[in-house]
Every structure is written in C-alpha cells, then in structure tokens.
C-alpha cells in the first residue's frame, strides 16, 4: 500500500516534469499503481486506517506524486452537496470547460506540500474529462464544484504545475470578480 513515505514532496524534480502518456491497454504494473493510488485516498479518509499508518488525508493523488511520471490520477471525495466522486483514470484530459470560474475559499492543499500555502486558486467551475478506467474503457465525466477543482489540481500535476503557481503573488486573497467562491 502507498503511505506518506512514497509521496514525494515539493522540490522533487518529478513534480515539475510533464508526465508521459500511459500505453494502453495498461500493463499489470500500471493498473496496480492506479488502483493503489485510489486506495491511498480512500484509506486516508478512514480515520482508523489513517491514524494507524500515518496517512495525511487527501481527496486526490496524481502519479508524479509517487515518483511515477505517467499520466494517471485518482480522486475520491464527497462534495458539499453530498455527491460522491470516486474514480481513477489513465491519460485523462479536459475536453471542455465552463466559461465560469470558481475557487475554494479555504484555498488548496497538496499531499506533496507539507506547509499550508494560503491564497485563492481560480479554476474553471465545470470541466468535462475524458480518460480510461483501469480496464482501458473510455469514460467521460462531467464535474462541477469541489470535484471539478480537484480534478484540475490533479491534471496540473501531470503537467508539472503546482497549485500555488496560480496564487496571486502580490495579493494571495485577491477576490476575482468573475469567479464564484466555493465553501468546502
Ligand atoms: Zn497536489
């Protein structure tokens, strides 16, 4: 199982690389990696398991964060409207997005960043993502709210981008007029 010891931290060069496409159908190793990433997220949200293994809770994990420079990520979360999202994808891509933007009023965090970096991260309110599941079946997901934000955070990891790259350097809490604040 993946633990915090497997998660590379900010400053590791793999976090700044553009990750490679996964060749499909996936190898057994890639499939196991994808599933273990989803397991980490689920385990990290289980208070007993998280405490036992010292897992920091998260809602998403991208392969570069475990030093695997391949295009895959996992998300597992329940948003403020009690919608549950739980999926893991090979070669995800954003095929369309809203004009509207949104940001979390609490800012964002990252399992690869140990400290809290305050500030608003403005992203698209809604995204449609296409990718391939563990069995290499193509899936299309329409995401909004927290799930849309989290998916864009994970997509960024596949392109070597960190969430704080998006924070306004002069005024981290600058409130954009064209973006909707979201409570987690
Ligand atoms: Zn992250």
Short mmCIF file of N, CA and C and ligand atoms in Angstrom, two decimals:
data_model
loop_
_atom_site.label_atom_id
_atom_site.label_comp_id
_atom_site.label_asym_id
_atom_site.label_seq_id
_atom_site.Cartn_x
_atom_site.Cartn_y
_atom_site.Cartn_z
N UNK A 1 0.83 -1.20 0.00
CA UNK A 1 0.00 0.00 0.00
C UNK A 1 0.87 1.26 0.00
N UNK A 2 0.32 2.31 -0.56
CA UNK A 2 1.03 3.59 -0.57
C UNK A 2 0.88 4.26 0.80
N UNK A 3 2.01 4.76 1.32
CA UNK A 3 1.95 5.56 2.55
C UNK A 3 2.63 6.90 2.28
N UNK A 4 2.69 7.74 3.28
CA UNK A 4 3.31 9.07 3.11
C UNK A 4 4.78 8.95 2.71
N UNK A 5 5.41 7.82 3.04
CA UNK A 5 6.81 7.64 2.66
C UNK A 5 7.00 7.53 1.15
N UNK A 6 5.94 7.14 0.46
CA UNK A 6 6.01 7.00 -1.00
C UNK A 6 5.74 8.32 -1.72
N UNK A 7 5.21 9.29 -0.99
CA UNK A 7 4.80 10.54 -1.62
C UNK A 7 5.95 11.54 -1.63
N UNK A 8 6.34 11.96 -2.84
CA UNK A 8 7.45 12.90 -2.96
C UNK A 8 6.95 14.31 -2.61
N UNK A 9 7.87 15.09 -2.06
CA UNK A 9 7.49 16.42 -1.60
C UNK A 9 7.99 17.49 -2.56
N UNK A 10 7.39 18.66 -2.39
CA UNK A 10 7.71 19.84 -3.17
C UNK A 10 9.22 20.03 -3.25
N UNK A 11 9.72 20.30 -4.44
CA UNK A 11 11.16 20.43 -4.65
C UNK A 11 11.71 19.24 -5.40
N UNK A 12 11.01 18.11 -5.36
CA UNK A 12 11.43 16.93 -6.13
C UNK A 12 11.19 17.22 -7.62
N UNK A 13 12.22 16.98 -8.46
CA UNK A 13 12.07 17.37 -9.87
C UNK A 13 10.90 16.69 -10.60
N UNK A 14 10.49 15.50 -10.17
CA UNK A 14 9.42 14.81 -10.89
C UNK A 14 8.12 15.63 -10.87
N UNK A 15 7.97 16.46 -9.84
CA UNK A 15 6.75 17.26 -9.73
C UNK A 15 6.71 18.40 -10.75
N UNK A 16 7.86 18.65 -11.40
CA UNK A 16 7.91 19.72 -12.40
C UNK A 16 8.02 19.19 -13.82
N UNK A 17 7.96 17.86 -13.95
CA UNK A 17 8.04 17.26 -15.29
C UNK A 17 6.64 17.10 -15.89
N UNK A 18 6.62 17.09 -17.23
CA UNK A 18 5.37 16.73 -17.91
C UNK A 18 5.34 15.21 -17.97
N UNK A 19 4.29 14.63 -17.41
CA UNK A 19 4.22 13.16 -17.33
C UNK A 19 3.91 12.54 -18.69
N UNK A 20 4.37 11.31 -18.87
CA UNK A 20 4.20 10.59 -20.14
C UNK A 20 2.83 9.91 -20.23
N UNK A 21 2.33 9.79 -21.44
CA UNK A 21 1.11 9.01 -21.67
C UNK A 21 1.35 7.56 -21.24
N UNK A 22 0.30 6.94 -20.75
CA UNK A 22 0.37 5.52 -20.40
C UNK A 22 -0.02 4.73 -21.65
N UNK A 23 0.77 3.72 -22.00
CA UNK A 23 0.36 2.94 -23.17
C UNK A 23 -0.75 1.98 -22.77
N UNK A 24 -1.76 1.93 -23.61
CA UNK A 24 -2.96 1.14 -23.32
C UNK A 24 -3.10 0.01 -24.32
N UNK A 25 -3.65 -1.14 -23.93
CA UNK A 25 -4.11 -1.45 -22.57
C UNK A 25 -2.96 -1.39 -21.58
N UNK A 26 -3.30 -1.06 -20.31
CA UNK A 26 -2.24 -0.83 -19.32
C UNK A 26 -1.52 -2.12 -18.95
N UNK A 27 -0.27 -2.00 -18.58
CA UNK A 27 0.46 -3.14 -18.02
C UNK A 27 -0.14 -3.44 -16.66
N UNK A 28 0.10 -4.63 -16.19
CA UNK A 28 -0.39 -5.01 -14.86
C UNK A 28 0.19 -4.05 -13.81
N UNK A 29 1.44 -3.64 -14.01
CA UNK A 29 2.07 -2.72 -13.05
C UNK A 29 1.37 -1.35 -13.02
N UNK A 30 1.07 -0.83 -14.21
CA UNK A 30 0.39 0.46 -14.26
C UNK A 30 -1.01 0.37 -13.64
N UNK A 31 -1.67 -0.74 -13.89
CA UNK A 31 -3.01 -0.94 -13.34
C UNK A 31 -2.96 -1.00 -11.81
N UNK A 32 -1.97 -1.72 -11.29
CA UNK A 32 -1.82 -1.82 -9.83
C UNK A 32 -1.48 -0.46 -9.23
N UNK A 33 -0.65 0.31 -9.93
CA UNK A 33 -0.30 1.64 -9.44
C UNK A 33 -1.55 2.51 -9.36
N UNK A 34 -2.34 2.48 -10.43
CA UNK A 34 -3.57 3.29 -10.46
C UNK A 34 -4.49 2.91 -9.30
N UNK A 35 -4.70 1.62 -9.12
CA UNK A 35 -5.60 1.18 -8.06
C UNK A 35 -5.05 1.50 -6.67
N UNK A 36 -3.73 1.41 -6.51
CA UNK A 36 -3.17 1.70 -5.19
C UNK A 36 -3.25 3.20 -4.88
N UNK A 37 -3.25 4.03 -5.93
CA UNK A 37 -3.43 5.47 -5.71
C UNK A 37 -4.84 5.76 -5.19
N UNK A 38 -5.82 5.10 -5.78
CA UNK A 38 -7.21 5.29 -5.31
C UNK A 38 -7.35 4.74 -3.89
N UNK A 39 -6.70 3.62 -3.62
CA UNK A 39 -6.73 3.05 -2.27
C UNK A 39 -6.14 4.00 -1.25
N UNK A 40 -5.03 4.67 -1.64
CA UNK A 40 -4.42 5.62 -0.69
C UNK A 40 -5.46 6.66 -0.27
N UNK A 41 -6.13 7.24 -1.28
CA UNK A 41 -7.09 8.30 -0.98
C UNK A 41 -8.22 7.80 -0.09
N UNK A 42 -8.74 6.62 -0.42
CA UNK A 42 -9.81 6.06 0.42
C UNK A 42 -9.29 5.79 1.83
N UNK A 43 -8.13 5.15 1.94
CA UNK A 43 -7.55 4.85 3.26
C UNK A 43 -7.33 6.12 4.07
N UNK A 44 -6.87 7.17 3.37
CA UNK A 44 -6.51 8.40 4.08
C UNK A 44 -7.74 9.08 4.68
N UNK A 45 -8.93 8.73 4.15
CA UNK A 45 -10.16 9.33 4.66
C UNK A 45 -10.83 8.46 5.72
N UNK A 46 -10.22 7.31 6.00
CA UNK A 46 -10.72 6.43 7.06
C UNK A 46 -9.90 6.73 8.31
N UNK A 47 -10.53 7.34 9.34
CA UNK A 47 -9.76 7.81 10.49
C UNK A 47 -8.90 6.72 11.14
N UNK A 48 -9.41 5.49 11.23
CA UNK A 48 -8.64 4.43 11.89
C UNK A 48 -7.42 4.03 11.06
N UNK A 49 -7.64 3.81 9.76
CA UNK A 49 -6.52 3.42 8.89
C UNK A 49 -5.50 4.55 8.80
N UNK A 50 -6.02 5.78 8.65
CA UNK A 50 -5.13 6.95 8.51
C UNK A 50 -4.24 7.10 9.74
N UNK A 51 -4.83 6.87 10.92
CA UNK A 51 -4.04 7.02 12.14
C UNK A 51 -3.01 5.89 12.25
N UNK A 52 -3.46 4.68 11.93
CA UNK A 52 -2.57 3.52 12.06
C UNK A 52 -1.32 3.65 11.17
N UNK A 53 -1.53 4.15 9.95
CA UNK A 53 -0.41 4.21 9.01
C UNK A 53 0.16 5.63 8.82
N UNK A 54 -0.36 6.57 9.57
CA UNK A 54 0.15 7.95 9.47
C UNK A 54 -0.13 8.59 8.13
N UNK A 55 -1.33 8.37 7.60
CA UNK A 55 -1.68 8.91 6.28
C UNK A 55 -2.29 10.29 6.43
N UNK A 56 -1.78 11.22 5.67
CA UNK A 56 -2.40 12.55 5.65
C UNK A 56 -3.63 12.48 4.75
N UNK A 57 -4.78 12.96 5.22
CA UNK A 57 -5.99 12.87 4.39
C UNK A 57 -5.87 13.69 3.11
N UNK A 58 -6.36 13.11 2.03
CA UNK A 58 -6.36 13.81 0.75
C UNK A 58 -7.61 13.42 -0.02
N UNK A 59 -7.88 14.15 -1.09
CA UNK A 59 -9.02 13.80 -1.94
C UNK A 59 -8.57 13.40 -3.35
N UNK A 60 -7.30 13.64 -3.65
CA UNK A 60 -6.80 13.27 -4.97
C UNK A 60 -5.31 13.00 -4.92
N UNK A 61 -4.87 12.16 -5.86
CA UNK A 61 -3.44 11.84 -5.94
C UNK A 61 -3.09 11.59 -7.41
N UNK A 62 -2.01 12.20 -7.85
CA UNK A 62 -1.54 12.00 -9.22
C UNK A 62 -0.23 11.20 -9.19
N UNK A 63 0.00 10.41 -10.24
CA UNK A 63 1.15 9.51 -10.25
C UNK A 63 2.50 10.19 -10.01
N UNK A 64 2.75 11.40 -10.56
CA UNK A 64 4.04 12.04 -10.28
C UNK A 64 4.30 12.20 -8.78
N UNK A 65 3.22 12.29 -7.99
CA UNK A 65 3.39 12.45 -6.55
C UNK A 65 3.94 11.21 -5.86
N UNK A 66 3.89 10.06 -6.56
CA UNK A 66 4.56 8.88 -6.01
C UNK A 66 5.77 8.53 -6.92
N UNK A 67 6.30 9.58 -7.54
CA UNK A 67 7.51 9.46 -8.36
C UNK A 67 7.32 8.55 -9.57
N UNK A 68 6.12 8.55 -10.12
CA UNK A 68 5.84 7.82 -11.36
C UNK A 68 5.38 8.87 -12.36
N UNK A 69 6.24 9.18 -13.34
CA UNK A 69 5.93 10.27 -14.26
C UNK A 69 5.05 9.79 -15.41
N UNK A 70 3.83 9.39 -15.06
CA UNK A 70 2.87 8.90 -16.04
C UNK A 70 1.53 9.58 -15.82
N UNK A 71 0.74 9.65 -16.91
CA UNK A 71 -0.50 10.40 -16.84
C UNK A 71 -1.61 9.56 -16.22
N UNK A 72 -1.71 9.62 -14.91
CA UNK A 72 -2.81 8.98 -14.20
C UNK A 72 -3.05 9.68 -12.88
N UNK A 73 -4.33 9.72 -12.51
CA UNK A 73 -4.66 10.25 -11.18
C UNK A 73 -5.91 9.59 -10.64
N UNK A 74 -6.08 9.71 -9.33
CA UNK A 74 -7.25 9.16 -8.65
C UNK A 74 -7.90 10.26 -7.81
N UNK A 75 -9.22 10.21 -7.75
CA UNK A 75 -9.99 11.15 -6.92
C UNK A 75 -11.01 10.36 -6.12
N UNK A 76 -11.20 10.76 -4.88
CA UNK A 76 -12.24 10.15 -4.08
C UNK A 76 -12.72 11.23 -3.11
N UNK A 77 -13.93 11.69 -3.29
CA UNK A 77 -14.41 12.78 -2.44
C UNK A 77 -15.93 12.85 -2.44
N UNK A 78 -16.41 13.49 -1.36
CA UNK A 78 -17.82 13.83 -1.29
C UNK A 78 -17.88 15.35 -1.24
N UNK A 79 -18.68 15.96 -2.10
CA UNK A 79 -18.70 17.42 -2.11
C UNK A 79 -19.77 17.97 -1.17
N UNK A 80 -19.89 19.26 -1.11
CA UNK A 80 -20.82 19.91 -0.21
C UNK A 80 -22.28 19.58 -0.49
N UNK A 81 -22.57 19.01 -1.64
CA UNK A 81 -23.95 18.63 -1.98
C UNK A 81 -24.16 17.12 -1.84
N UNK A 82 -23.29 16.48 -1.07
CA UNK A 82 -23.39 15.03 -0.83
C UNK A 82 -23.26 14.18 -2.09
N UNK A 83 -22.62 14.74 -3.10
CA UNK A 83 -22.32 13.91 -4.28
C UNK A 83 -20.98 13.24 -4.05
N UNK A 84 -20.92 11.96 -4.33
CA UNK A 84 -19.66 11.23 -4.18
C UNK A 84 -19.03 11.02 -5.54
N UNK A 85 -17.76 11.30 -5.60
CA UNK A 85 -17.00 11.06 -6.83
C UNK A 85 -15.86 10.12 -6.45
N UNK A 86 -15.69 9.06 -7.19
CA UNK A 86 -14.62 8.12 -6.89
C UNK A 86 -14.19 7.47 -8.19
N UNK A 87 -13.02 7.84 -8.66
CA UNK A 87 -12.55 7.28 -9.92
C UNK A 87 -11.04 7.42 -10.05
N UNK A 88 -10.49 6.62 -10.94
CA UNK A 88 -9.05 6.67 -11.23
C UNK A 88 -8.91 6.52 -12.74
N UNK A 89 -8.11 7.38 -13.34
CA UNK A 89 -8.04 7.43 -14.81
C UNK A 89 -6.62 7.36 -15.36
N UNK A 90 -6.52 6.68 -16.49
CA UNK A 90 -5.31 6.73 -17.31
C UNK A 90 -5.53 7.82 -18.37
N UNK A 91 -4.48 8.55 -18.67
CA UNK A 91 -4.48 9.54 -19.75
C UNK A 91 -5.71 10.47 -19.75
N UNK A 92 -6.01 11.05 -18.59
CA UNK A 92 -7.16 11.96 -18.54
C UNK A 92 -6.87 13.24 -19.32
N UNK A 93 -7.91 13.81 -19.88
CA UNK A 93 -7.75 15.13 -20.50
C UNK A 93 -9.05 15.91 -20.36
N UNK A 94 -8.90 17.21 -20.25
CA UNK A 94 -10.08 18.08 -20.15
C UNK A 94 -10.54 18.35 -21.57
N UNK A 95 -11.74 17.90 -21.91
CA UNK A 95 -12.21 18.08 -23.28
C UNK A 95 -13.06 19.34 -23.43
N UNK A 96 -13.65 19.81 -22.33
CA UNK A 96 -14.33 21.10 -22.38
C UNK A 96 -14.45 21.65 -20.95
N UNK A 97 -14.67 22.96 -20.88
CA UNK A 97 -14.81 23.58 -19.57
C UNK A 97 -15.75 24.77 -19.66
N UNK A 98 -16.27 25.17 -18.51
CA UNK A 98 -17.17 26.31 -18.45
C UNK A 98 -16.39 27.60 -18.68
N UNK A 99 -17.14 28.65 -19.02
CA UNK A 99 -16.54 29.99 -19.03
C UNK A 99 -16.38 30.44 -17.58
N UNK A 100 -17.38 30.08 -16.76
CA UNK A 100 -17.38 30.49 -15.36
C UNK A 100 -16.21 29.88 -14.60
N UNK A 101 -15.74 30.64 -13.65
CA UNK A 101 -14.64 30.17 -12.81
C UNK A 101 -15.07 30.11 -11.35
N UNK A 102 -14.26 29.41 -10.56
CA UNK A 102 -14.56 29.24 -9.13
C UNK A 102 -13.26 29.05 -8.37
N UNK A 103 -13.35 29.26 -7.08
CA UNK A 103 -12.18 29.00 -6.22
C UNK A 103 -12.67 28.59 -4.83
N UNK A 104 -11.86 27.81 -4.15
CA UNK A 104 -12.18 27.39 -2.79
C UNK A 104 -11.79 28.50 -1.83
N UNK A 105 -12.74 28.88 -0.96
CA UNK A 105 -12.44 29.96 -0.01
C UNK A 105 -11.37 29.53 0.99
N UNK A 106 -11.22 28.20 1.16
CA UNK A 106 -10.20 27.68 2.08
C UNK A 106 -8.83 27.56 1.41
N UNK A 107 -8.76 27.88 0.11
CA UNK A 107 -7.52 27.66 -0.63
C UNK A 107 -7.36 26.17 -0.91
N UNK A 108 -6.19 25.79 -1.40
CA UNK A 108 -5.96 24.38 -1.73
C UNK A 108 -4.78 23.85 -0.93
N UNK A 109 -4.76 22.54 -0.81
CA UNK A 109 -3.64 21.87 -0.17
C UNK A 109 -3.18 20.75 -1.08
N UNK A 110 -2.07 20.13 -0.73
CA UNK A 110 -1.50 19.11 -1.59
C UNK A 110 -0.70 18.13 -0.73
N UNK A 111 -0.84 16.85 -1.01
CA UNK A 111 -0.11 15.85 -0.23
C UNK A 111 1.40 15.98 -0.42
N UNK A 112 1.82 16.67 -1.49
CA UNK A 112 3.25 16.87 -1.73
C UNK A 112 3.77 18.18 -1.14
N UNK A 113 2.87 18.94 -0.53
CA UNK A 113 3.28 20.22 0.06
C UNK A 113 2.94 20.17 1.56
N UNK A 114 3.99 20.11 2.39
CA UNK A 114 3.76 19.91 3.82
C UNK A 114 3.20 21.14 4.51
N UNK A 115 3.57 22.32 4.01
CA UNK A 115 3.09 23.51 4.69
C UNK A 115 1.81 24.03 4.04
N UNK A 116 1.10 24.84 4.82
CA UNK A 116 -0.11 25.46 4.31
C UNK A 116 0.31 26.69 3.49
N UNK A 117 -0.11 26.75 2.22
CA UNK A 117 0.20 27.93 1.41
C UNK A 117 -1.12 28.65 1.14
N UNK A 118 -1.33 29.79 1.83
CA UNK A 118 -2.61 30.47 1.71
C UNK A 118 -2.79 31.19 0.38
N UNK A 119 -4.05 31.28 -0.03
CA UNK A 119 -4.36 32.05 -1.24
C UNK A 119 -5.39 31.36 -2.10
N UNK A 120 -6.03 32.15 -2.93
CA UNK A 120 -7.08 31.62 -3.80
C UNK A 120 -6.49 31.07 -5.09
N UNK A 121 -7.02 29.93 -5.50
CA UNK A 121 -6.62 29.30 -6.76
C UNK A 121 -7.86 29.28 -7.66
N UNK A 122 -7.84 30.12 -8.67
CA UNK A 122 -9.01 30.25 -9.54
C UNK A 122 -8.95 29.20 -10.64
N UNK A 123 -10.06 28.46 -10.77
CA UNK A 123 -10.12 27.40 -11.79
C UNK A 123 -11.47 27.46 -12.49
N UNK A 124 -11.66 26.59 -13.48
CA UNK A 124 -12.96 26.53 -14.15
C UNK A 124 -13.99 25.93 -13.19
N UNK A 125 -15.23 26.43 -13.26
CA UNK A 125 -16.31 25.90 -12.41
C UNK A 125 -16.69 24.48 -12.77
N UNK A 126 -16.69 24.20 -14.07
CA UNK A 126 -17.10 22.86 -14.53
C UNK A 126 -16.13 22.40 -15.62
N UNK A 127 -15.84 21.13 -15.56
CA UNK A 127 -14.99 20.55 -16.61
C UNK A 127 -15.57 19.21 -17.04
N UNK A 128 -15.35 18.87 -18.29
CA UNK A 128 -15.66 17.52 -18.76
C UNK A 128 -14.33 16.86 -19.06
N UNK A 129 -14.17 15.69 -18.45
CA UNK A 129 -12.91 14.96 -18.57
C UNK A 129 -13.14 13.64 -19.28
N UNK A 130 -12.25 13.33 -20.18
CA UNK A 130 -12.25 12.00 -20.80
C UNK A 130 -10.96 11.30 -20.40
N UNK A 131 -11.07 10.01 -20.22
CA UNK A 131 -9.89 9.23 -19.87
C UNK A 131 -10.25 7.76 -19.97
N UNK A 132 -9.39 6.93 -19.41
CA UNK A 132 -9.61 5.48 -19.50
C UNK A 132 -9.54 4.89 -18.10
N UNK A 133 -10.50 4.01 -17.79
CA UNK A 133 -10.51 3.40 -16.47
C UNK A 133 -9.50 2.26 -16.39
N UNK A 134 -9.49 1.56 -15.28
CA UNK A 134 -8.47 0.51 -15.04
C UNK A 134 -8.50 -0.59 -16.10
N UNK A 135 -9.67 -0.75 -16.75
CA UNK A 135 -9.78 -1.78 -17.78
C UNK A 135 -9.63 -1.20 -19.18
N UNK A 136 -9.13 0.02 -19.25
CA UNK A 136 -8.87 0.72 -20.51
C UNK A 136 -10.15 1.05 -21.27
N UNK A 137 -11.26 1.10 -20.54
CA UNK A 137 -12.53 1.51 -21.14
C UNK A 137 -12.60 3.04 -21.06
N UNK A 138 -12.97 3.67 -22.18
CA UNK A 138 -13.02 5.13 -22.17
C UNK A 138 -14.21 5.62 -21.34
N UNK A 139 -13.94 6.61 -20.51
CA UNK A 139 -15.00 7.18 -19.69
C UNK A 139 -15.02 8.69 -19.88
N UNK A 140 -16.21 9.24 -19.70
CA UNK A 140 -16.39 10.69 -19.82
C UNK A 140 -17.09 11.16 -18.54
N UNK A 141 -16.52 12.14 -17.88
CA UNK A 141 -17.06 12.59 -16.60
C UNK A 141 -17.33 14.09 -16.65
N UNK A 142 -18.53 14.45 -16.21
CA UNK A 142 -18.84 15.88 -16.09
C UNK A 142 -18.73 16.25 -14.61
N UNK A 143 -17.86 17.19 -14.33
CA UNK A 143 -17.57 17.52 -12.93
C UNK A 143 -17.88 18.97 -12.65
N UNK A 144 -18.37 19.22 -11.44
CA UNK A 144 -18.55 20.60 -11.00
C UNK A 144 -18.20 20.70 -9.53
N UNK A 145 -18.17 21.92 -9.02
CA UNK A 145 -17.88 22.13 -7.60
C UNK A 145 -16.51 21.62 -7.23
N UNK A 146 -16.43 21.03 -6.02
CA UNK A 146 -15.16 20.55 -5.49
C UNK A 146 -14.50 19.54 -6.42
N UNK A 147 -15.31 18.67 -7.02
CA UNK A 147 -14.74 17.63 -7.90
C UNK A 147 -14.05 18.26 -9.11
N UNK A 148 -14.65 19.31 -9.66
CA UNK A 148 -14.04 19.99 -10.81
C UNK A 148 -12.71 20.64 -10.41
N UNK A 149 -12.71 21.26 -9.24
CA UNK A 149 -11.49 21.91 -8.74
C UNK A 149 -10.39 20.87 -8.52
N UNK A 150 -10.77 19.78 -7.84
CA UNK A 150 -9.78 18.74 -7.51
C UNK A 150 -9.22 18.10 -8.78
N UNK A 151 -10.08 17.86 -9.76
CA UNK A 151 -9.61 17.24 -11.00
C UNK A 151 -8.62 18.16 -11.71
N UNK A 152 -8.87 19.46 -11.69
CA UNK A 152 -7.93 20.40 -12.34
C UNK A 152 -6.60 20.45 -11.58
N UNK A 153 -6.68 20.34 -10.24
CA UNK A 153 -5.45 20.28 -9.43
C UNK A 153 -4.63 19.05 -9.83
N UNK A 154 -5.29 17.91 -9.98
CA UNK A 154 -4.57 16.68 -10.34
C UNK A 154 -4.05 16.73 -11.78
N UNK A 155 -4.87 17.27 -12.70
CA UNK A 155 -4.42 17.43 -14.09
C UNK A 155 -3.15 18.27 -14.14
N UNK A 156 -3.11 19.32 -13.32
CA UNK A 156 -1.92 20.18 -13.26
C UNK A 156 -0.67 19.37 -12.91
N UNK A 157 -0.83 18.42 -11.96
CA UNK A 157 0.34 17.61 -11.57
C UNK A 157 0.92 16.86 -12.78
N UNK A 158 0.06 16.48 -13.72
CA UNK A 158 0.54 15.74 -14.89
C UNK A 158 1.31 16.65 -15.84
N UNK A 159 1.16 17.96 -15.62
CA UNK A 159 1.86 18.92 -16.47
C UNK A 159 2.92 19.71 -15.71
N UNK A 160 3.28 19.23 -14.53
CA UNK A 160 4.35 19.86 -13.76
C UNK A 160 3.97 21.17 -13.10
N UNK A 161 2.67 21.36 -12.89
CA UNK A 161 2.19 22.62 -12.30
C UNK A 161 1.71 22.37 -10.87
N UNK A 162 2.11 23.25 -9.96
CA UNK A 162 1.68 23.15 -8.57
C UNK A 162 0.57 24.17 -8.31
N UNK A 163 -0.30 23.87 -7.32
CA UNK A 163 -1.46 24.74 -7.11
C UNK A 163 -1.05 26.18 -6.80
N UNK A 164 0.08 26.33 -6.07
CA UNK A 164 0.44 27.69 -5.66
C UNK A 164 0.97 28.53 -6.82
N UNK A 165 1.28 27.88 -7.94
CA UNK A 165 1.68 28.65 -9.14
C UNK A 165 0.55 29.60 -9.56
N UNK A 166 -0.68 29.22 -9.21
CA UNK A 166 -1.85 30.02 -9.64
C UNK A 166 -2.20 31.15 -8.68
N UNK A 167 -1.58 31.15 -7.49
CA UNK A 167 -1.95 32.15 -6.48
C UNK A 167 -1.35 33.51 -6.85
N UNK A 168 -2.18 34.53 -6.71
CA UNK A 168 -1.76 35.90 -6.97
C UNK A 168 -0.62 36.27 -6.01
N UNK A 169 0.57 36.52 -6.58
CA UNK A 169 1.75 36.73 -5.74
C UNK A 169 1.65 38.02 -4.91
N UNK A 170 1.08 39.06 -5.51
CA UNK A 170 1.02 40.34 -4.80
C UNK A 170 -0.05 40.32 -3.72
N UNK A 171 -1.18 39.66 -4.02
CA UNK A 171 -2.30 39.63 -3.08
C UNK A 171 -2.96 38.25 -3.15
N UNK A 172 -2.49 37.32 -2.31
CA UNK A 172 -2.97 35.93 -2.39
C UNK A 172 -4.49 35.81 -2.24
N UNK A 173 -5.10 36.77 -1.54
CA UNK A 173 -6.55 36.69 -1.33
C UNK A 173 -7.31 37.70 -2.18
N UNK A 174 -6.70 38.08 -3.28
CA UNK A 174 -7.39 38.94 -4.23
C UNK A 174 -8.64 38.21 -4.72
N UNK A 175 -9.80 38.87 -4.55
CA UNK A 175 -11.06 38.21 -4.94
C UNK A 175 -11.41 38.54 -6.36
N UNK A 176 -11.30 37.57 -7.25
CA UNK A 176 -11.63 37.86 -8.65
C UNK A 176 -13.13 38.12 -8.77
N UNK A 177 -13.49 39.06 -9.61
CA UNK A 177 -14.91 39.40 -9.74
C UNK A 177 -15.63 38.41 -10.64
N UNK A 178 -14.87 37.65 -11.43
CA UNK A 178 -15.51 36.75 -12.38
C UNK A 178 -15.45 35.29 -11.92
N UNK A 179 -15.26 35.07 -10.62
CA UNK A 179 -15.18 33.69 -10.13
C UNK A 179 -16.02 33.54 -8.88
N UNK A 180 -16.64 32.38 -8.75
CA UNK A 180 -17.55 32.12 -7.64
C UNK A 180 -16.79 31.48 -6.47
N UNK A 181 -16.96 32.06 -5.25
CA UNK A 181 -16.32 31.42 -4.09
C UNK A 181 -17.04 30.13 -3.71
N UNK A 182 -16.29 29.10 -3.43
CA UNK A 182 -16.88 27.81 -3.04
C UNK A 182 -16.42 27.44 -1.64
N UNK A 183 -17.38 27.08 -0.79
CA UNK A 183 -17.03 26.55 0.54
C UNK A 183 -16.83 25.06 0.39
N UNK A 184 -15.86 24.55 1.09
CA UNK A 184 -15.66 23.11 1.03
C UNK A 184 -16.67 22.38 1.90
ZN1 LIG B 1 -1.43 18.14 -5.31
#
